[in-house]
Amino acid sequence: MKSLVRIENVTFGYGDHPVLEGVTLEIMERDYILVIGPNGGGKTTLLKLVLGIEKPWSGAVVLAEESLRERMGYVPQYATFNRNFPITVFDMVGTGLITGGNYLSYGKQSGRGRVEEMLHKVGLYEKRRERVTDLSGGQLQRALIARALVADPVLLFLDEPTASIDITAQTTLREFLDDMNSRIAIVVVTHDPTPFARVYKHILCVNGKSFLHGRGELDSHDLETLYGCPVELLGHGIPHTLLREHNGGEQ
């Protein structure tokens, strides 16, 4: 299986404060990685480094080929998206085709056809003329995913994709991503790995440093090290429950 991205001993931070130190990771074709860890541990920062939004202080992010930079899809956190922006669903999805050199591409017939295809795939074709502000949380999440997929990426990043959607929408999202994973690699930053427990291939624990685990390799000791407190693993999957008593006091 081909390597898409290698993160080699990367250190990065903001101001004088390091957020990630000595992080190493390889993302392979059709991989499915869950990224977990506490708030402030560097999960979203890691995505920004791979996407080229931030540059490492030291170490390197090495792409299999430079053109891969334009074939990465990114779905930001729901809470960071300004849903009041006056744009239709069709036009928002179409912005996923825009790069520095082809800013008019989705206005062409081929581009419009691609947008329509993705709207059909995520079940939003009938909503294409509506304003984004009129969508439900689950519908907006699907629209953001369509925008990320419309340029036919080989690698898709999602930042907390289930944080603001209900259980039904989570199930639909998981099934959709499971189908996409037969063709593309997926990296999901999440506080709740439960919806992805049956489909992930690796878990990356990030809290300043990083530790990669395959299926079935993560245990309570690993999670206690990651979160800095006792955890209890539930028997039906990979989620964890933080205990009331830790660090010498109650939570």
Coordinates of C-alpha atoms in Angstrom, one line a residue:
M1 CA 0.0 0.0 0.0
K2 CA 1.3 3.4 -1.0
S3 CA 2.3 6.1 1.5
L4 CA 0.6 9.4 1.0
V5 CA 2.0 11.6 3.8
R6 CA 5.0 11.2 6.2
I7 CA 5.2 13.4 9.3
E8 CA 8.8 13.2 10.4
N9 CA 9.7 14.3 14.0
V10 CA 7.7 17.5 13.7
T11 CA 7.7 20.1 16.5
F12 CA 5.4 23.2 16.4
G13 CA 3.8 25.7 18.7
Y14 CA 2.4 29.2 19.0
G15 CA 4.5 32.0 20.4
D16 CA 7.1 30.4 22.6
H17 CA 4.8 27.5 23.6
P18 CA 5.3 24.2 21.9
V19 CA 2.1 22.3 21.2
L20 CA 3.5 19.3 19.3
E21 CA 6.9 17.8 20.0
G22 CA 8.6 15.1 17.9
V23 CA 5.5 13.9 16.2
T24 CA 5.9 11.1 13.6
L25 CA 3.1 9.6 11.5
E26 CA 2.6 7.9 8.2
I27 CA -0.7 8.1 6.4
M28 CA -1.3 5.3 3.9
E29 CA -3.7 4.9 1.0
R30 CA -7.2 4.0 2.2
D31 CA -6.1 4.4 5.8
Y32 CA -8.8 5.3 8.4
I33 CA -7.2 7.1 11.4
L34 CA -9.0 8.4 14.5
V35 CA -7.1 11.2 16.3
I36 CA -8.0 11.5 19.9
G37 CA -6.7 13.4 22.9
P38 CA -7.5 16.2 25.4
N39 CA -8.3 19.8 24.5
G40 CA -5.2 21.7 23.7
G41 CA -3.2 18.5 23.0
G42 CA -2.5 19.5 19.4
K43 CA -5.1 17.5 17.3
T44 CA -6.4 20.3 15.1
T45 CA -2.8 21.8 14.9
L46 CA -1.6 18.5 13.5
L47 CA -4.2 18.7 10.7
K48 CA -3.1 22.3 9.9
L49 CA 0.5 21.1 9.5
V50 CA -0.4 18.4 7.1
L51 CA -2.7 20.7 5.1
G52 CA 0.1 23.3 4.9
I53 CA -1.8 26.0 6.9
E54 CA 1.0 26.0 9.4
K55 CA 4.7 25.2 9.0
P56 CA 6.7 23.1 11.4
W57 CA 9.3 24.6 13.7
S58 CA 11.4 21.6 13.0
G59 CA 11.0 18.2 11.3
A60 CA 9.1 17.8 8.0
V61 CA 5.8 17.0 6.4
V62 CA 6.6 15.0 3.3
L63 CA 4.0 14.4 0.6
A64 CA 4.2 11.5 -1.8
E65 CA 3.9 14.1 -4.6
E66 CA 3.5 17.9 -4.5
S67 CA 0.2 17.7 -6.4
L68 CA -1.3 15.9 -3.4
R69 CA -1.6 19.3 -1.6
E70 CA -4.5 20.1 -4.0
R71 CA -6.1 16.6 -3.5
M72 CA -6.7 16.9 0.3
G73 CA -10.2 17.5 1.5
Y74 CA -10.9 19.3 4.8
V75 CA -14.1 19.5 6.8
P76 CA -13.7 22.1 9.6
Q77 CA -15.4 21.9 13.0
Y78 CA -19.1 22.7 12.7
A79 CA -18.8 25.4 15.3
T80 CA -16.2 27.3 13.3
F81 CA -18.3 27.6 10.2
N82 CA -20.3 30.8 9.7
R83 CA -23.6 29.4 8.6
N84 CA -25.1 32.8 8.3
F85 CA -23.0 33.7 5.2
P86 CA -25.5 34.4 2.4
I87 CA -24.7 31.6 0.0
T88 CA -26.7 28.7 -1.5
V89 CA -25.9 25.1 -0.8
F90 CA -24.9 24.6 -4.5
D91 CA -22.5 27.5 -4.5
M92 CA -20.9 26.6 -1.1
V93 CA -20.2 23.0 -2.4
G94 CA -18.8 24.6 -5.6
T95 CA -16.2 26.5 -3.6
G96 CA -14.5 23.2 -3.0
L97 CA -13.3 23.3 -6.7
I98 CA -11.6 26.6 -6.3
T99 CA -7.8 26.8 -6.2
G100 CA -5.4 29.7 -6.9
G101 CA -5.3 28.7 -10.6
N102 CA -8.9 27.7 -11.4
Y103 CA -11.1 30.1 -9.5
L104 CA -13.8 29.9 -12.2
S105 CA -13.8 26.1 -12.6
Y106 CA -17.1 25.4 -10.9
G107 CA -18.9 27.8 -13.2
K108 CA -18.0 25.6 -16.1
Q109 CA -20.4 22.8 -17.1
S110 CA -18.0 20.0 -15.9
G111 CA -17.6 21.7 -12.6
R112 CA -21.3 22.2 -12.1
G113 CA -21.9 18.6 -13.0
R114 CA -19.4 17.5 -10.4
V115 CA -21.2 19.7 -7.7
E116 CA -24.5 18.1 -8.7
E117 CA -23.0 14.6 -8.4
M118 CA -21.7 15.2 -4.9
L119 CA -25.0 16.8 -3.8
H120 CA -26.8 13.6 -5.0
K121 CA -24.3 11.4 -3.1
V122 CA -24.9 13.2 0.2
G123 CA -28.6 13.5 -0.3
L124 CA -28.8 17.2 -0.6
Y125 CA -29.6 17.7 -4.3
E126 CA -33.2 18.9 -3.5
K127 CA -31.7 21.5 -1.2
R128 CA -29.2 22.9 -3.7
R129 CA -31.0 26.2 -4.2
E130 CA -31.6 26.8 -0.5
R131 CA -29.5 29.0 1.7
V132 CA -26.9 27.3 3.9
T133 CA -28.5 29.1 6.9
D134 CA -31.7 27.0 6.3
L135 CA -30.0 23.6 6.7
S136 CA -30.2 21.5 9.8
G137 CA -27.0 20.6 11.6
G138 CA -26.8 17.2 10.0
Q139 CA -27.5 18.6 6.5
L140 CA -24.8 21.3 7.0
Q141 CA -22.3 18.7 8.0
R142 CA -23.1 16.7 4.8
A143 CA -22.8 19.9 2.7
L144 CA -19.4 20.6 4.2
I145 CA -18.3 17.0 3.4
A146 CA -19.6 17.4 -0.2
R147 CA -17.5 20.6 -0.5
A148 CA -14.4 18.7 0.7
L149 CA -15.1 15.8 -1.7
V150 CA -16.1 17.7 -4.9
A151 CA -12.5 18.0 -6.0
D152 CA -12.0 14.2 -5.8
P153 CA -9.4 14.1 -2.9
V154 CA -7.3 11.1 -2.1
L155 CA -7.1 12.2 1.6
L156 CA -10.0 13.6 3.7
F157 CA -9.6 15.3 7.0
L158 CA -12.6 15.8 9.3
D159 CA -12.4 17.9 12.5
E160 CA -15.0 16.8 15.1
P161 CA -17.6 15.9 12.5
T162 CA -20.1 14.4 14.9
A163 CA -19.9 17.1 17.6
S164 CA -23.2 18.9 16.6
I165 CA -25.3 16.3 14.9
D166 CA -27.8 13.8 16.3
I167 CA -27.4 10.0 16.4
T168 CA -29.3 9.4 13.1
A169 CA -27.0 11.9 11.3
Q170 CA -24.0 10.3 12.9
T171 CA -25.0 6.9 11.6
T172 CA -25.5 8.3 8.1
L173 CA -22.1 10.0 8.2
R174 CA -20.4 6.8 9.4
E175 CA -21.9 4.8 6.6
F176 CA -21.0 7.4 4.0
L177 CA -17.4 7.6 5.2
D178 CA -17.1 3.8 5.3
D179 CA -18.1 3.7 1.7
M180 CA -15.7 6.5 0.7
N181 CA -12.8 4.7 2.6
S182 CA -12.8 2.1 -0.2
R183 CA -11.3 4.8 -2.4
I184 CA -9.7 7.4 -0.1
A185 CA -7.8 7.8 3.1
I186 CA -9.7 9.4 6.0
V187 CA -8.4 11.1 9.2
V188 CA -11.0 12.0 11.8
V189 CA -10.3 14.2 14.8
T190 CA -12.8 13.4 17.5
H191 CA -13.6 13.5 21.2
D192 CA -16.1 10.7 20.7
P193 CA -14.7 7.7 18.8
T194 CA -17.9 5.6 19.4
P195 CA -19.5 6.2 16.0
F196 CA -16.4 5.0 14.2
A197 CA -15.6 2.1 16.5
R198 CA -16.4 -0.6 13.9
V199 CA -14.6 1.0 10.9
Y200 CA -11.4 2.6 12.0
K201 CA -8.0 1.1 11.2
H202 CA -5.7 3.1 13.5
I203 CA -6.0 5.4 16.5
L204 CA -3.5 8.2 16.9
C205 CA -3.3 9.5 20.5
V206 CA -2.1 13.1 20.6
N207 CA -1.2 15.1 23.6
G208 CA 1.9 17.1 22.8
K209 CA 3.5 13.8 21.6
S210 CA 1.8 11.2 19.5
F211 CA 1.3 7.4 19.7
L212 CA -0.2 5.3 16.9
H213 CA -2.2 2.2 17.7
G214 CA -3.8 -0.4 15.4
R215 CA -7.2 -2.0 16.1
G216 CA -7.3 -3.7 19.4
E217 CA -4.0 -2.3 20.6
L218 CA -5.4 0.6 22.8
D219 CA -5.8 -0.2 26.5
S220 CA -6.6 1.7 29.7
H221 CA -3.0 2.3 30.5
D222 CA -2.5 4.1 27.1
L223 CA -5.6 6.3 27.7
E224 CA -4.5 7.1 31.3
T225 CA -1.1 8.2 29.9
L226 CA -2.9 10.3 27.2
Y227 CA -5.5 12.0 29.4
G228 CA -3.4 12.2 32.6
C229 CA -6.2 10.6 34.7
P230 CA -7.8 7.2 35.4
V231 CA -10.1 5.9 32.6
E232 CA -12.5 3.0 32.3
L233 CA -12.8 1.2 29.0
L234 CA -16.3 0.1 28.0
G235 CA -16.7 -3.4 26.7
H236 CA -18.6 -2.7 23.6
G237 CA -16.1 -0.5 21.8
I238 CA -13.3 2.0 22.2
P239 CA -14.9 4.9 24.0
H240 CA -13.7 5.7 27.6
T241 CA -15.3 7.1 30.7
L242 CA -13.4 9.6 32.8
L243 CA -13.7 8.7 36.5
R244 CA -14.8 11.3 39.1
E245 CA -11.7 11.0 41.2
H246 CA -8.3 12.0 39.7
N247 CA -5.4 14.3 40.2
G248 CA -6.2 14.4 43.9
G249 CA -9.7 15.9 43.6
E250 CA -13.2 15.6 42.2
Q251 CA -14.3 16.7 38.7

